[in-house]
Short mmCIF file of N, CA and C and ligand atoms in Angstrom, two decimals:
data_model
loop_
_atom_site.label_atom_id
_atom_site.label_comp_id
_atom_site.label_asym_id
_atom_site.label_seq_id
_atom_site.Cartn_x
_atom_site.Cartn_y
_atom_site.Cartn_z
N UNK A 1 145.42 93.51 158.40
CA UNK A 1 145.62 93.25 156.97
C UNK A 1 146.68 94.18 156.40
N UNK A 2 146.53 95.47 156.70
CA UNK A 2 147.48 96.44 156.14
C UNK A 2 148.87 96.23 156.71
N UNK A 3 148.91 95.62 157.95
CA UNK A 3 150.21 95.39 158.58
C UNK A 3 150.89 94.15 158.03
N UNK A 4 150.17 93.32 157.36
CA UNK A 4 150.77 92.09 156.86
C UNK A 4 151.77 92.42 155.76
N UNK A 5 153.00 91.93 155.91
CA UNK A 5 154.02 92.25 154.90
C UNK A 5 153.64 91.74 153.51
N UNK A 6 152.91 90.61 153.52
CA UNK A 6 152.50 90.05 152.22
C UNK A 6 151.61 91.02 151.45
N UNK A 7 150.63 91.58 152.17
CA UNK A 7 149.67 92.48 151.53
C UNK A 7 150.37 93.75 151.05
N UNK A 8 151.29 94.25 151.89
CA UNK A 8 152.01 95.48 151.50
C UNK A 8 152.86 95.25 150.27
N UNK A 9 153.51 94.07 150.26
CA UNK A 9 154.34 93.73 149.11
C UNK A 9 153.52 93.72 147.84
N UNK A 10 152.35 93.11 147.94
CA UNK A 10 151.48 93.02 146.76
C UNK A 10 151.05 94.41 146.31
N UNK A 11 150.78 95.28 147.30
CA UNK A 11 150.33 96.64 146.97
C UNK A 11 151.43 97.41 146.25
N UNK A 12 152.69 97.29 146.74
CA UNK A 12 153.74 98.07 146.11
C UNK A 12 154.10 97.49 144.75
N UNK A 13 153.91 96.18 144.63
CA UNK A 13 154.19 95.57 143.33
C UNK A 13 153.22 96.07 142.27
N UNK A 14 151.92 96.21 142.70
CA UNK A 14 150.93 96.61 141.69
C UNK A 14 150.92 98.12 141.50
N UNK A 15 151.60 98.86 142.40
CA UNK A 15 151.51 100.32 142.31
C UNK A 15 152.19 100.85 141.04
N UNK A 16 153.39 100.34 140.76
CA UNK A 16 154.14 100.89 139.64
C UNK A 16 153.45 100.77 138.29
N UNK A 17 153.03 99.55 137.89
CA UNK A 17 152.36 99.47 136.57
C UNK A 17 151.10 100.32 136.52
N UNK A 18 150.41 100.46 137.67
CA UNK A 18 149.18 101.26 137.71
C UNK A 18 149.51 102.73 137.42
N UNK A 19 150.56 103.24 138.04
CA UNK A 19 150.98 104.64 137.84
C UNK A 19 151.40 104.84 136.37
N UNK A 20 152.06 103.85 135.84
CA UNK A 20 152.47 103.92 134.44
C UNK A 20 151.25 104.11 133.52
N UNK A 21 150.21 103.34 133.79
CA UNK A 21 149.00 103.42 132.97
C UNK A 21 148.37 104.81 133.05
N UNK A 22 148.29 105.32 134.27
CA UNK A 22 147.68 106.64 134.46
C UNK A 22 148.48 107.68 133.68
N UNK A 23 149.79 107.55 133.74
CA UNK A 23 150.65 108.51 133.04
C UNK A 23 150.35 108.50 131.54
N UNK A 24 150.17 107.31 131.01
CA UNK A 24 149.89 107.20 129.58
C UNK A 24 148.52 107.82 129.25
N UNK A 25 147.57 107.54 130.11
CA UNK A 25 146.23 108.11 129.89
C UNK A 25 146.30 109.64 129.94
N UNK A 26 147.08 110.13 130.91
CA UNK A 26 147.22 111.59 131.04
C UNK A 26 147.89 112.19 129.81
N UNK A 27 148.91 111.50 129.34
CA UNK A 27 149.63 111.98 128.15
C UNK A 27 148.69 112.05 126.96
N UNK A 28 147.93 110.97 126.79
CA UNK A 28 146.99 110.89 125.66
C UNK A 28 145.96 112.01 125.75
N UNK A 29 145.45 112.21 126.96
CA UNK A 29 144.42 113.24 127.16
C UNK A 29 144.97 114.60 126.78
N UNK A 30 146.22 114.86 127.20
CA UNK A 30 146.85 116.14 126.91
C UNK A 30 147.09 116.33 125.41
N UNK A 31 147.54 115.26 124.79
CA UNK A 31 147.86 115.31 123.37
C UNK A 31 146.61 115.64 122.53
N UNK A 32 145.48 115.06 122.94
CA UNK A 32 144.27 115.24 122.13
C UNK A 32 143.40 116.40 122.60
N UNK A 33 143.86 117.07 123.67
CA UNK A 33 143.02 118.12 124.26
C UNK A 33 142.69 119.23 123.26
N UNK A 34 143.69 119.62 122.48
CA UNK A 34 143.46 120.75 121.57
C UNK A 34 142.43 120.41 120.49
N UNK A 35 142.19 119.12 120.28
CA UNK A 35 141.18 118.72 119.29
C UNK A 35 139.76 118.84 119.86
N UNK A 36 139.65 119.02 121.18
CA UNK A 36 138.33 119.05 121.80
C UNK A 36 137.69 117.68 121.73
N UNK A 37 136.40 117.60 121.99
CA UNK A 37 135.74 116.30 121.93
C UNK A 37 135.57 115.81 120.50
N UNK A 38 135.71 116.72 119.56
CA UNK A 38 135.54 116.33 118.15
C UNK A 38 136.92 116.07 117.56
N UNK A 39 137.22 114.80 117.35
CA UNK A 39 138.54 114.42 116.83
C UNK A 39 138.53 114.40 115.31
N UNK A 40 139.71 114.10 114.74
CA UNK A 40 139.82 114.11 113.27
C UNK A 40 138.90 113.08 112.62
N UNK A 41 138.61 112.01 113.38
CA UNK A 41 137.78 110.96 112.79
C UNK A 41 136.29 111.31 112.79
N UNK A 42 135.94 112.46 113.38
CA UNK A 42 134.53 112.86 113.41
C UNK A 42 134.09 113.24 112.00
N UNK A 43 133.14 112.48 111.47
CA UNK A 43 132.82 112.63 110.05
C UNK A 43 131.67 113.56 109.73
N UNK A 44 130.96 114.06 110.76
CA UNK A 44 129.78 114.87 110.49
C UNK A 44 130.11 116.35 110.53
N UNK A 45 129.20 117.15 110.04
CA UNK A 45 129.35 118.60 110.15
C UNK A 45 128.84 118.99 111.54
N UNK A 46 129.76 119.43 112.39
CA UNK A 46 129.45 119.66 113.80
C UNK A 46 128.32 120.67 113.99
N UNK A 47 128.36 121.75 113.22
CA UNK A 47 127.33 122.79 113.37
C UNK A 47 125.95 122.25 113.04
N UNK A 48 125.89 121.43 111.99
CA UNK A 48 124.60 120.84 111.60
C UNK A 48 124.10 119.90 112.70
N UNK A 49 125.00 119.09 113.22
CA UNK A 49 124.60 118.14 114.27
C UNK A 49 124.13 118.90 115.52
N UNK A 50 124.83 119.97 115.86
CA UNK A 50 124.41 120.77 117.03
C UNK A 50 123.03 121.38 116.80
N UNK A 51 122.77 121.83 115.59
CA UNK A 51 121.46 122.41 115.26
C UNK A 51 120.37 121.33 115.39
N UNK A 52 120.65 120.14 114.86
CA UNK A 52 119.69 119.03 114.94
C UNK A 52 119.42 118.68 116.40
N UNK A 53 120.49 118.65 117.19
CA UNK A 53 120.36 118.30 118.62
C UNK A 53 119.56 119.38 119.35
N UNK A 54 119.83 120.64 119.06
CA UNK A 54 119.10 121.71 119.76
C UNK A 54 117.62 121.75 119.36
N UNK A 55 117.33 121.45 118.11
CA UNK A 55 115.92 121.37 117.69
C UNK A 55 115.23 120.20 118.39
N UNK A 56 115.95 119.09 118.51
CA UNK A 56 115.40 117.92 119.20
C UNK A 56 115.22 118.23 120.70
N UNK A 57 116.15 119.00 121.25
CA UNK A 57 116.03 119.40 122.66
C UNK A 57 114.74 120.21 122.86
N UNK A 58 114.50 121.15 121.95
CA UNK A 58 113.28 121.96 122.02
C UNK A 58 112.04 121.06 121.92
N UNK A 59 112.11 120.09 121.03
CA UNK A 59 110.99 119.14 120.86
C UNK A 59 110.71 118.42 122.17
N UNK A 60 111.76 117.92 122.80
CA UNK A 60 111.60 117.16 124.05
C UNK A 60 111.07 118.05 125.17
N UNK A 61 111.51 119.29 125.21
CA UNK A 61 111.02 120.20 126.26
C UNK A 61 109.53 120.47 126.04
N UNK A 62 109.15 120.75 124.79
CA UNK A 62 107.74 121.00 124.48
C UNK A 62 106.90 119.76 124.81
N UNK A 63 107.42 118.58 124.50
CA UNK A 63 106.70 117.33 124.79
C UNK A 63 106.56 117.13 126.30
N UNK A 64 107.61 117.45 127.05
CA UNK A 64 107.54 117.34 128.51
C UNK A 64 106.43 118.26 129.03
N UNK A 65 106.43 119.51 128.56
CA UNK A 65 105.45 120.49 129.03
C UNK A 65 104.03 120.06 128.68
N UNK A 66 103.85 119.55 127.47
CA UNK A 66 102.52 119.14 127.03
C UNK A 66 102.01 117.97 127.87
N UNK A 67 102.86 116.97 128.09
CA UNK A 67 102.45 115.83 128.90
C UNK A 67 102.18 116.24 130.35
N UNK A 68 102.95 117.19 130.86
CA UNK A 68 102.74 117.69 132.23
C UNK A 68 101.36 118.33 132.33
N UNK A 69 101.08 119.22 131.39
CA UNK A 69 99.79 119.89 131.35
C UNK A 69 98.66 118.84 131.30
N UNK A 70 98.81 117.86 130.41
CA UNK A 70 97.79 116.83 130.25
C UNK A 70 97.65 115.99 131.50
N UNK A 71 98.77 115.72 132.15
CA UNK A 71 98.73 114.93 133.40
C UNK A 71 97.85 115.62 134.43
N UNK A 72 98.10 116.91 134.66
CA UNK A 72 97.34 117.62 135.70
C UNK A 72 95.87 117.79 135.30
N UNK A 73 95.63 118.03 134.01
CA UNK A 73 94.24 118.20 133.56
C UNK A 73 93.48 116.87 133.61
N UNK A 74 94.13 115.79 133.23
CA UNK A 74 93.47 114.47 133.25
C UNK A 74 93.15 114.07 134.70
N UNK A 75 94.06 114.40 135.60
CA UNK A 75 93.85 114.11 137.01
C UNK A 75 92.58 114.82 137.50
N UNK A 76 92.42 116.07 137.01
CA UNK A 76 91.27 116.88 137.39
C UNK A 76 89.95 116.29 136.91
N UNK A 77 90.00 115.52 135.81
CA UNK A 77 88.74 114.94 135.34
C UNK A 77 88.67 113.45 135.71
N UNK A 78 89.37 113.12 136.76
CA UNK A 78 89.24 111.77 137.34
C UNK A 78 89.61 110.63 136.40
N UNK A 79 90.69 110.81 135.68
CA UNK A 79 91.15 109.72 134.82
C UNK A 79 92.54 109.32 135.24
N UNK A 80 92.58 108.65 136.35
CA UNK A 80 93.87 108.33 136.97
C UNK A 80 94.79 107.50 136.07
N UNK A 81 94.20 106.53 135.39
CA UNK A 81 95.02 105.63 134.57
C UNK A 81 95.68 106.40 133.41
N UNK A 82 94.89 107.23 132.75
CA UNK A 82 95.42 108.02 131.62
C UNK A 82 96.43 109.05 132.16
N UNK A 83 96.09 109.67 133.28
CA UNK A 83 96.98 110.65 133.90
C UNK A 83 98.33 110.02 134.22
N UNK A 84 98.31 108.80 134.73
CA UNK A 84 99.55 108.11 135.09
C UNK A 84 100.41 107.88 133.85
N UNK A 85 99.75 107.55 132.75
CA UNK A 85 100.47 107.35 131.48
C UNK A 85 101.12 108.67 131.02
N UNK A 86 100.38 109.75 131.10
CA UNK A 86 100.92 111.07 130.74
C UNK A 86 102.12 111.43 131.61
N UNK A 87 102.01 111.14 132.90
CA UNK A 87 103.09 111.47 133.84
C UNK A 87 104.36 110.68 133.49
N UNK A 88 104.17 109.42 133.17
CA UNK A 88 105.30 108.56 132.79
C UNK A 88 105.98 109.10 131.54
N UNK A 89 105.18 109.50 130.57
CA UNK A 89 105.75 110.03 129.33
C UNK A 89 106.47 111.36 129.57
N UNK A 90 105.89 112.20 130.42
CA UNK A 90 106.53 113.49 130.74
C UNK A 90 107.93 113.24 131.30
N UNK A 91 108.01 112.24 132.18
CA UNK A 91 109.29 111.91 132.81
C UNK A 91 110.30 111.43 131.76
N UNK A 92 109.83 110.61 130.83
CA UNK A 92 110.74 110.08 129.81
C UNK A 92 111.16 111.16 128.81
N UNK A 93 110.26 112.08 128.49
CA UNK A 93 110.64 113.18 127.58
C UNK A 93 111.70 114.06 128.25
N UNK A 94 111.55 114.24 129.56
CA UNK A 94 112.54 115.02 130.32
C UNK A 94 113.91 114.34 130.27
N UNK A 95 113.90 113.03 130.39
CA UNK A 95 115.16 112.27 130.30
C UNK A 95 115.78 112.41 128.92
N UNK A 96 114.94 112.39 127.90
CA UNK A 96 115.46 112.58 126.54
C UNK A 96 116.12 113.95 126.41
N UNK A 97 115.44 114.97 126.94
CA UNK A 97 115.99 116.33 126.89
C UNK A 97 117.36 116.37 127.56
N UNK A 98 117.46 115.74 128.71
CA UNK A 98 118.73 115.74 129.45
C UNK A 98 119.84 115.04 128.66
N UNK A 99 119.51 113.92 128.05
CA UNK A 99 120.52 113.17 127.30
C UNK A 99 120.97 113.96 126.07
N UNK A 100 120.04 114.64 125.44
CA UNK A 100 120.37 115.45 124.26
C UNK A 100 121.25 116.63 124.67
N UNK A 101 120.89 117.28 125.78
CA UNK A 101 121.69 118.42 126.27
C UNK A 101 123.12 117.98 126.59
N UNK A 102 123.20 116.80 127.17
CA UNK A 102 124.51 116.25 127.53
C UNK A 102 125.36 116.05 126.27
N UNK A 103 124.75 115.52 125.23
CA UNK A 103 125.47 115.27 123.99
C UNK A 103 125.91 116.59 123.33
N UNK A 104 125.07 117.60 123.43
CA UNK A 104 125.42 118.91 122.86
C UNK A 104 126.70 119.43 123.51
N UNK A 105 126.77 119.31 124.82
CA UNK A 105 127.95 119.78 125.55
C UNK A 105 129.17 118.94 125.17
N UNK A 106 128.98 117.63 125.04
CA UNK A 106 130.09 116.75 124.64
C UNK A 106 130.67 117.18 123.30
N UNK A 107 129.81 117.68 122.43
CA UNK A 107 130.26 118.09 121.09
C UNK A 107 130.77 119.53 121.08
N UNK A 108 130.87 120.12 122.26
CA UNK A 108 131.40 121.47 122.35
C UNK A 108 130.38 122.55 122.08
N UNK A 109 129.11 122.21 122.10
CA UNK A 109 128.06 123.20 121.87
C UNK A 109 127.40 123.63 123.17
N UNK A 110 126.33 124.40 123.04
CA UNK A 110 125.59 124.87 124.22
C UNK A 110 124.12 124.51 124.06
N UNK A 111 123.55 123.81 125.05
CA UNK A 111 122.14 123.47 124.95
C UNK A 111 121.28 124.73 125.08
N UNK A 112 120.33 124.87 124.16
CA UNK A 112 119.47 126.06 124.14
C UNK A 112 118.20 125.80 124.96
N UNK A 113 118.17 126.35 126.16
CA UNK A 113 117.00 126.20 127.02
C UNK A 113 116.15 127.48 127.05
N UNK A 114 116.48 128.43 126.18
CA UNK A 114 115.77 129.71 126.20
C UNK A 114 114.30 129.49 125.86
N UNK A 115 113.38 129.98 126.71
CA UNK A 115 111.96 129.78 126.41
C UNK A 115 111.52 130.51 125.13
N UNK A 116 112.16 131.62 124.82
CA UNK A 116 111.83 132.33 123.58
C UNK A 116 112.20 131.45 122.39
N UNK A 117 111.24 131.29 121.50
CA UNK A 117 111.54 130.54 120.28
C UNK A 117 111.48 129.03 120.44
N UNK A 118 111.15 128.59 121.64
CA UNK A 118 111.07 127.15 121.90
C UNK A 118 110.08 126.49 120.94
N UNK A 119 108.95 127.15 120.78
CA UNK A 119 107.88 126.63 119.92
C UNK A 119 108.32 126.50 118.47
N UNK A 120 109.08 127.49 117.99
CA UNK A 120 109.49 127.44 116.58
C UNK A 120 110.63 126.44 116.37
N UNK A 121 111.47 126.28 117.39
CA UNK A 121 112.57 125.32 117.26
C UNK A 121 112.06 123.88 117.32
N UNK A 122 111.01 123.66 118.10
CA UNK A 122 110.51 122.30 118.30
C UNK A 122 109.82 121.76 117.05
N UNK A 123 109.94 120.46 116.83
CA UNK A 123 109.22 119.84 115.71
C UNK A 123 107.75 119.63 116.10
N UNK A 124 107.55 119.16 117.32
CA UNK A 124 106.18 118.88 117.77
C UNK A 124 105.54 120.14 118.33
N UNK A 125 104.21 120.10 118.42
CA UNK A 125 103.49 121.28 118.88
C UNK A 125 103.03 121.14 120.33
N UNK A 126 102.79 122.30 120.94
CA UNK A 126 102.21 122.31 122.28
C UNK A 126 100.71 122.53 122.13
N UNK A 127 99.95 121.46 122.21
CA UNK A 127 98.49 121.56 122.07
C UNK A 127 97.87 121.12 123.37
N UNK A 128 96.98 121.97 123.89
CA UNK A 128 96.42 121.68 125.21
C UNK A 128 95.36 120.58 125.17
N UNK A 129 94.53 120.59 124.15
CA UNK A 129 93.48 119.57 124.05
C UNK A 129 92.32 119.88 124.97
N UNK A 130 91.10 119.89 124.42
CA UNK A 130 89.92 120.29 125.18
C UNK A 130 89.41 119.24 126.14
N UNK A 131 89.55 117.98 125.77
CA UNK A 131 89.11 116.90 126.65
C UNK A 131 90.13 115.77 126.58
N UNK A 132 89.86 114.72 127.31
CA UNK A 132 90.82 113.63 127.42
C UNK A 132 91.17 113.01 126.05
N UNK A 133 90.16 112.79 125.24
CA UNK A 133 90.38 112.19 123.92
C UNK A 133 91.24 113.11 123.05
N UNK A 134 90.97 114.41 123.13
CA UNK A 134 91.78 115.40 122.40
C UNK A 134 93.23 115.34 122.84
N UNK A 135 93.42 115.27 124.15
CA UNK A 135 94.78 115.23 124.69
C UNK A 135 95.53 114.01 124.15
N UNK A 136 94.87 112.88 124.22
CA UNK A 136 95.51 111.63 123.74
C UNK A 136 95.84 111.77 122.25
N UNK A 137 94.88 112.31 121.49
CA UNK A 137 95.09 112.47 120.04
C UNK A 137 96.26 113.41 119.77
N UNK A 138 96.32 114.54 120.48
CA UNK A 138 97.42 115.50 120.28
C UNK A 138 98.77 114.86 120.61
N UNK A 139 98.80 114.05 121.65
CA UNK A 139 100.06 113.37 122.00
C UNK A 139 100.47 112.38 120.92
N UNK A 140 99.49 111.68 120.40
CA UNK A 140 99.79 110.71 119.33
C UNK A 140 100.36 111.44 118.11
N UNK A 141 99.75 112.57 117.75
CA UNK A 141 100.25 113.36 116.61
C UNK A 141 101.69 113.81 116.88
N UNK A 142 101.91 114.34 118.09
CA UNK A 142 103.25 114.83 118.45
C UNK A 142 104.28 113.71 118.40
N UNK A 143 103.91 112.55 118.89
CA UNK A 143 104.84 111.41 118.88
C UNK A 143 105.16 111.00 117.44
N UNK A 144 104.13 111.03 116.60
CA UNK A 144 104.35 110.64 115.20
C UNK A 144 105.28 111.63 114.50
N UNK A 145 105.16 112.90 114.84
CA UNK A 145 106.07 113.91 114.27
C UNK A 145 107.50 113.65 114.76
N UNK A 146 107.62 113.40 116.06
CA UNK A 146 108.95 113.12 116.63
C UNK A 146 109.57 111.88 115.97
N UNK A 147 108.77 110.85 115.79
CA UNK A 147 109.25 109.61 115.17
C UNK A 147 109.80 109.89 113.77
N UNK A 148 109.03 110.62 112.98
CA UNK A 148 109.46 110.90 111.60
C UNK A 148 110.71 111.76 111.56
N UNK A 149 110.77 112.78 112.40
CA UNK A 149 111.95 113.67 112.35
C UNK A 149 113.18 112.94 112.90
N UNK A 150 113.02 112.16 113.96
CA UNK A 150 114.17 111.43 114.51
C UNK A 150 114.68 110.37 113.53
N UNK A 151 113.74 109.76 112.83
CA UNK A 151 114.14 108.77 111.82
C UNK A 151 114.99 109.44 110.74
N UNK A 152 114.57 110.63 110.31
CA UNK A 152 115.34 111.39 109.32
C UNK A 152 116.73 111.73 109.84
N UNK A 153 116.78 112.13 111.12
CA UNK A 153 118.07 112.50 111.73
C UNK A 153 118.99 111.27 111.79
N UNK A 154 118.43 110.12 112.17
CA UNK A 154 119.21 108.88 112.23
C UNK A 154 119.79 108.58 110.85
N UNK A 155 118.95 108.74 109.85
CA UNK A 155 119.39 108.48 108.47
C UNK A 155 120.50 109.44 108.07
N UNK A 156 120.36 110.72 108.41
CA UNK A 156 121.37 111.72 108.07
C UNK A 156 122.70 111.40 108.75
N UNK A 157 122.64 111.03 110.05
CA UNK A 157 123.87 110.82 110.81
C UNK A 157 124.63 109.58 110.32
N UNK A 158 123.90 108.53 109.98
CA UNK A 158 124.52 107.32 109.43
C UNK A 158 125.77 106.92 110.17
N UNK A 159 126.88 106.84 109.44
CA UNK A 159 128.16 106.46 110.05
C UNK A 159 128.98 107.69 110.42
N UNK A 160 128.44 108.88 110.15
CA UNK A 160 129.22 110.11 110.36
C UNK A 160 129.40 110.43 111.85
N UNK A 161 128.37 110.18 112.65
CA UNK A 161 128.45 110.41 114.09
C UNK A 161 127.61 109.32 114.76
N UNK A 162 128.29 108.21 115.00
CA UNK A 162 127.60 107.00 115.48
C UNK A 162 127.03 107.20 116.88
N UNK A 163 127.73 107.93 117.73
CA UNK A 163 127.25 108.13 119.10
C UNK A 163 125.94 108.91 119.11
N UNK A 164 125.89 110.00 118.34
CA UNK A 164 124.66 110.79 118.28
C UNK A 164 123.56 109.97 117.62
N UNK A 165 123.93 109.20 116.60
CA UNK A 165 122.92 108.38 115.92
C UNK A 165 122.31 107.38 116.90
N UNK A 166 123.16 106.73 117.69
CA UNK A 166 122.67 105.74 118.67
C UNK A 166 121.74 106.40 119.68
N UNK A 167 122.10 107.61 120.09
CA UNK A 167 121.25 108.34 121.04
C UNK A 167 119.85 108.53 120.43
N UNK A 168 119.82 108.98 119.18
CA UNK A 168 118.53 109.19 118.52
C UNK A 168 117.78 107.87 118.30
N UNK A 169 118.53 106.81 118.02
CA UNK A 169 117.88 105.50 117.83
C UNK A 169 117.21 105.05 119.13
N UNK A 170 117.91 105.27 120.24
CA UNK A 170 117.35 104.87 121.54
C UNK A 170 116.11 105.71 121.88
N UNK A 171 116.21 107.00 121.63
CA UNK A 171 115.07 107.89 121.90
C UNK A 171 113.90 107.52 120.98
N UNK A 172 114.23 107.27 119.72
CA UNK A 172 113.21 106.90 118.73
C UNK A 172 112.40 105.67 119.20
N UNK A 173 113.11 104.68 119.74
CA UNK A 173 112.43 103.46 120.21
C UNK A 173 111.41 103.80 121.30
N UNK A 174 111.77 104.74 122.17
CA UNK A 174 110.86 105.12 123.26
C UNK A 174 109.67 105.90 122.69
N UNK A 175 109.93 106.77 121.69
CA UNK A 175 108.83 107.53 121.07
C UNK A 175 107.85 106.58 120.39
N UNK A 176 108.37 105.51 119.82
CA UNK A 176 107.48 104.52 119.19
C UNK A 176 106.59 103.86 120.25
N UNK A 177 107.18 103.57 121.40
CA UNK A 177 106.38 103.02 122.51
C UNK A 177 105.31 104.03 122.94
N UNK A 178 105.73 105.30 123.03
CA UNK A 178 104.77 106.34 123.43
C UNK A 178 103.59 106.40 122.45
N UNK A 179 103.91 106.38 121.17
CA UNK A 179 102.86 106.45 120.15
C UNK A 179 101.92 105.25 120.27
N UNK A 180 102.53 104.11 120.53
CA UNK A 180 101.75 102.88 120.70
C UNK A 180 100.81 103.00 121.91
N UNK A 181 101.33 103.52 123.00
CA UNK A 181 100.52 103.72 124.22
C UNK A 181 99.34 104.64 123.92
N UNK A 182 99.61 105.74 123.20
CA UNK A 182 98.55 106.70 122.90
C UNK A 182 97.52 106.09 121.94
N UNK A 183 98.00 105.31 120.98
CA UNK A 183 97.09 104.66 120.03
C UNK A 183 96.18 103.68 120.77
N UNK A 184 96.74 102.96 121.74
CA UNK A 184 95.93 102.03 122.55
C UNK A 184 94.87 102.77 123.34
N UNK A 185 95.28 103.87 123.97
CA UNK A 185 94.33 104.65 124.78
C UNK A 185 93.22 105.20 123.90
N UNK A 186 93.61 105.63 122.69
CA UNK A 186 92.64 106.24 121.79
C UNK A 186 91.62 105.19 121.30
N UNK A 187 92.12 104.00 121.07
CA UNK A 187 91.26 102.93 120.57
C UNK A 187 90.11 102.63 121.54
N UNK A 188 90.39 102.71 122.81
CA UNK A 188 89.36 102.44 123.81
C UNK A 188 88.33 103.55 123.91
N UNK A 189 88.55 104.67 123.17
CA UNK A 189 87.67 105.84 123.33
C UNK A 189 86.94 106.19 122.06
N UNK A 190 87.32 105.58 120.95
CA UNK A 190 86.68 106.00 119.70
C UNK A 190 85.74 104.91 119.16
FE1 FE2 B 201 111.09 112.09 123.81
FE1 FE2 B 202 107.49 110.69 123.35
#
């Protein structure tokens, strides 16, 4: 194939316009480099958005830890189905934390993973819960707090930072599912 003159001709024909495109992309990248990831069209206050993102990061970390704790404790009291639900939520909260950290870096900030102050930065609380029903109830409360704060953040971001807003909208939808799952579990126990 590579020896066929036809194929080589086609390759050299397509090479030039392709190189031209890359050159333009490189030029554009260089031109806008000094602006960082935040361009002139960025309408939000970057410091405020970074603070909101870092508080949300703390929330997601605390939620991951709480669901992890509940997963292992529920397993210990032979509630495999509930434990599996907790494990699934822990995994999703971890994904939220990762996506938020990624966005912080994109905006030129630094994700705050410091364990000190995690509790105060987070919106939701780390509650261990004495029994299975307590655990489910604490998770439901935490999800409801996350839902309300994320909704506020979405409202604040509006059209000012659409990418961050979309991220929060997507996370919010998952938190609503989580709350629904916990409400269902609780209903079967009360
Ligand atoms: Fe989450
Ligand atoms: Fe959640």
